[in-house]
Amino acid sequence: MLASAEAARLLLWFSPSFPTGAFGFSHGLEWAVEIGDVADRATLEAWIGAVLAHGAGWTDAVLIAAAHDAARGADDAALVAVAELAAALQPSRERRLESTVQGEAFLRAVETAWPNAACARLRAAWDGPIALPVAIGVAAAGEGLGREAVIAAAMTGFAANLVSAAIRLAPIGQSDGLRVMAALEPLIRRLAPGAAAAGLGELGGCALRADIASMRHETQATRLFRS
């Protein structure tokens, strides 16, 4: 069971009020809505579920675990390797922007309110773009937050951001959005322990439609979101 302090911190870090700019990104969902891949509650649930299990949801979770391990072990070489890999894994220009803009914003917010040695170590060791899962993993390690709990919270926050985007883009109301989140809870509970225990050798994804959506999004004539 989560300690109350740990739960409170995770609720804050992955709440809509945390200054990551997540409201500005749709992860390609805007294109999926435009072409009709996502048009109702069922298709939204299927889309987000696939991204969680087979796309960036899974890969980011494994990267969070790897960054958490490197930061806890004060292993600069491993930290740099994870940071470089996380930035390189993004399948499109917009997805790279999405991850690195939010990563920098997340890390900066933590440094402002909860400065810790792990975040400072990341800054000293790596001067390249900081992907969001690296920022989350390092910050969580610096604050002594459990790896599996952080991954579950990050996955839930990611799914909630996509549901919020869908409500603004598609004929999906808040009630259906809540039903989607409720339906995804068991999936997140199943994925989080596996990702926490996985190594970098288990990275990989096959949510190709979502990757294509992120590539096609930048040529949409009208866009609300940056990705």
Coordinates of C-alpha atoms in Angstrom, one line a residue:
M1 CA 0.0 0.0 0.0
L2 CA 1.2 3.5 -0.8
A3 CA 2.3 5.6 2.1
S4 CA 0.1 8.7 2.4
A5 CA 3.0 11.0 1.6
E6 CA 4.0 9.0 -1.5
A7 CA 0.4 8.9 -2.7
A8 CA 0.0 12.7 -2.2
R9 CA 3.2 13.4 -4.1
L10 CA 2.2 11.2 -7.0
L11 CA -1.3 12.7 -7.2
L12 CA 0.2 16.1 -7.4
W13 CA 2.9 15.2 -10.0
F14 CA 0.4 13.6 -12.4
S15 CA -2.5 16.0 -11.8
P16 CA -3.7 18.3 -14.6
S17 CA -2.4 21.3 -12.5
F18 CA 1.3 20.1 -12.7
P19 CA 3.1 22.4 -15.1
T20 CA 4.1 19.9 -17.8
G21 CA 2.1 21.3 -20.7
A22 CA 0.5 18.0 -21.3
F23 CA -2.8 19.7 -22.2
G24 CA -1.1 20.9 -25.4
F25 CA -0.3 17.5 -26.9
S26 CA -2.6 14.7 -28.2
H27 CA 0.0 12.1 -29.1
G28 CA -1.4 11.8 -32.6
L29 CA -4.9 11.4 -31.3
E30 CA -6.1 14.5 -33.2
W31 CA -5.3 12.9 -36.5
A32 CA -7.0 9.7 -35.4
V33 CA -10.2 11.6 -34.6
E34 CA -10.1 13.4 -37.9
I35 CA -9.9 10.3 -40.0
G36 CA -12.4 8.4 -37.9
D37 CA -10.2 5.9 -36.1
V38 CA -11.5 7.3 -32.8
A39 CA -15.1 8.3 -32.9
D40 CA -16.7 7.0 -29.7
R41 CA -16.1 5.5 -26.3
A42 CA -15.3 2.1 -27.6
T43 CA -12.8 3.2 -30.2
L44 CA -11.1 5.6 -27.7
E45 CA -10.7 2.9 -25.1
A46 CA -9.2 0.6 -27.7
W47 CA -6.8 3.3 -29.0
I48 CA -5.5 4.3 -25.6
G49 CA -5.3 0.7 -24.4
A50 CA -3.2 -0.2 -27.4
V51 CA -0.9 2.8 -26.8
L52 CA -0.5 1.8 -23.2
A53 CA 0.2 -1.9 -23.8
H54 CA 2.1 -1.8 -27.1
G55 CA 3.2 1.8 -27.6
A56 CA 4.6 4.7 -25.7
G57 CA 2.8 3.7 -22.6
W58 CA 4.9 0.6 -22.3
T59 CA 8.2 2.0 -23.6
D60 CA 8.0 5.1 -21.3
A61 CA 7.2 2.8 -18.3
V62 CA 10.3 0.7 -19.0
L63 CA 12.4 3.9 -19.4
I64 CA 11.1 5.3 -16.1
A65 CA 12.3 2.1 -14.4
A66 CA 15.7 2.3 -16.0
A67 CA 16.2 5.9 -15.2
H68 CA 15.0 5.3 -11.6
D69 CA 17.6 2.5 -11.3
A70 CA 20.4 4.5 -12.7
A71 CA 19.6 7.5 -10.5
R72 CA 19.3 5.4 -7.3
G73 CA 22.6 3.8 -8.1
A74 CA 24.3 7.1 -8.9
D75 CA 25.4 5.5 -12.1
D76 CA 26.2 8.4 -14.5
A77 CA 27.0 6.2 -17.4
A78 CA 23.7 4.3 -17.2
L79 CA 21.9 7.6 -16.7
V80 CA 23.4 9.1 -19.8
A81 CA 22.6 5.9 -21.8
V82 CA 19.0 5.9 -20.8
A83 CA 18.6 9.7 -21.5
E84 CA 20.1 9.3 -24.9
L85 CA 18.0 6.2 -25.7
A86 CA 14.8 7.8 -24.5
A87 CA 15.3 10.8 -26.8
A88 CA 16.2 8.7 -29.8
L89 CA 13.3 6.3 -29.5
Q90 CA 10.7 8.9 -30.4
P91 CA 9.2 7.8 -33.8
S92 CA 8.4 11.3 -35.1
R93 CA 9.5 14.9 -34.8
E94 CA 6.3 15.9 -33.0
R95 CA 6.5 13.0 -30.6
R96 CA 10.1 14.0 -29.8
L97 CA 8.9 17.5 -29.1
E98 CA 6.1 16.2 -26.9
S99 CA 8.4 14.1 -24.8
T100 CA 11.3 16.5 -24.4
V101 CA 9.2 19.6 -23.8
Q102 CA 7.2 17.8 -21.1
G103 CA 10.4 16.2 -19.7
E104 CA 12.1 19.6 -19.3
A105 CA 9.0 21.1 -17.8
F106 CA 8.5 18.2 -15.4
L107 CA 12.2 18.3 -14.2
R108 CA 12.2 22.0 -13.8
A109 CA 9.0 21.9 -11.7
V110 CA 10.5 19.3 -9.4
E111 CA 13.7 21.2 -9.1
T112 CA 11.8 24.3 -8.2
A113 CA 9.7 22.7 -5.4
W114 CA 11.6 19.6 -4.4
P115 CA 15.3 20.0 -5.4
N116 CA 17.2 16.8 -4.9
A117 CA 20.6 15.3 -5.7
A118 CA 19.3 12.9 -8.4
C119 CA 18.0 15.8 -10.5
A120 CA 21.2 17.7 -10.1
R121 CA 23.2 14.7 -11.0
L122 CA 21.2 14.3 -14.3
R123 CA 21.8 17.9 -15.2
A124 CA 25.5 17.5 -14.6
A125 CA 25.8 14.2 -16.5
W126 CA 23.6 14.9 -19.5
D127 CA 23.2 18.2 -21.4
G128 CA 21.0 16.8 -24.2
P129 CA 17.2 16.8 -24.4
I130 CA 15.4 15.2 -21.4
A131 CA 12.6 12.9 -22.4
L132 CA 9.6 12.8 -20.0
P133 CA 10.1 9.2 -18.7
V134 CA 13.7 10.0 -17.8
A135 CA 12.7 13.1 -15.9
I136 CA 10.0 11.1 -14.0
G137 CA 12.3 8.2 -13.2
V138 CA 15.1 10.4 -11.9
A139 CA 12.8 12.8 -9.9
A140 CA 11.1 9.8 -8.3
A141 CA 14.4 8.2 -7.3
G142 CA 15.6 11.5 -5.9
E143 CA 12.4 11.7 -3.7
G144 CA 12.5 8.0 -2.7
L145 CA 9.3 7.1 -4.5
G146 CA 8.7 3.5 -5.4
R147 CA 9.3 2.5 -9.0
E148 CA 6.1 0.5 -9.5
A149 CA 3.9 3.2 -7.9
V150 CA 5.4 5.9 -10.1
I151 CA 4.9 3.9 -13.2
A152 CA 1.3 3.2 -12.4
A153 CA 0.7 6.9 -11.7
A154 CA 2.5 8.0 -14.9
M155 CA 0.5 5.6 -17.0
T156 CA -2.7 6.8 -15.4
G157 CA -1.8 10.4 -16.0
F158 CA -0.9 9.7 -19.6
A159 CA -4.2 7.9 -20.3
A160 CA -6.1 10.8 -18.6
N161 CA -4.4 13.3 -20.8
L162 CA -5.4 11.4 -23.9
V163 CA -9.0 11.1 -22.6
S164 CA -9.0 14.9 -21.9
A165 CA -7.8 15.5 -25.5
A166 CA -10.5 13.2 -26.9
I167 CA -13.2 15.0 -25.0
R168 CA -12.1 18.3 -26.7
L169 CA -11.8 16.7 -30.2
A170 CA -14.5 14.0 -30.6
P171 CA -18.2 13.6 -29.7
I172 CA -17.2 12.0 -26.4
G173 CA -18.5 13.5 -23.2
Q174 CA -17.0 13.6 -19.7
S175 CA -19.1 10.6 -18.5
D176 CA -17.8 8.4 -21.3
G177 CA -14.3 9.7 -20.6
L178 CA -14.6 8.5 -17.0
R179 CA -15.9 5.1 -18.3
V180 CA -12.8 4.8 -20.5
M181 CA -10.5 5.6 -17.5
A182 CA -12.4 3.0 -15.4
A183 CA -12.0 0.4 -18.1
L184 CA -8.3 1.0 -18.4
E185 CA -7.6 0.6 -14.7
P186 CA -7.1 -3.2 -14.8
L187 CA -4.8 -2.8 -17.8
I188 CA -2.6 -0.3 -16.0
R189 CA -2.5 -2.4 -12.8
R190 CA -1.4 -5.4 -14.9
L191 CA 1.3 -3.5 -16.9
A192 CA 2.9 -1.5 -14.1
P193 CA 4.6 -4.4 -12.3
G194 CA 5.9 -5.9 -15.5
A195 CA 7.4 -2.6 -16.6
A196 CA 8.9 -2.0 -13.2
A197 CA 10.7 -5.4 -13.4
A198 CA 11.6 -5.1 -17.1
G199 CA 15.0 -4.3 -18.4
L200 CA 15.9 -2.2 -21.5
G201 CA 16.1 -5.4 -23.5
E202 CA 12.3 -5.6 -23.2
L203 CA 11.7 -2.2 -24.9
G204 CA 9.7 -2.3 -28.0
G205 CA 6.3 -1.4 -29.4
C206 CA 3.9 -2.3 -32.2
A207 CA 1.3 0.5 -31.9
L208 CA 2.1 1.5 -35.5
R209 CA -1.1 3.3 -36.2
A210 CA -0.4 5.6 -33.3
D211 CA 3.1 6.3 -34.6
I212 CA 1.7 7.0 -38.1
A213 CA -0.9 9.3 -36.5
S214 CA 1.9 11.4 -34.9
M215 CA 3.6 11.7 -38.3
R216 CA 0.5 12.6 -40.2
H217 CA -0.6 15.1 -37.5
E218 CA 1.9 17.8 -38.5
T219 CA 0.3 18.1 -42.0
Q220 CA -3.2 18.5 -40.7
A221 CA -4.8 21.7 -42.0
T222 CA -6.4 22.6 -38.7
R223 CA -4.9 21.6 -35.4
L224 CA -5.6 22.2 -31.7
F225 CA -2.6 20.3 -30.4
R226 CA 1.1 20.3 -30.9
S227 CA 1.3 16.6 -31.6

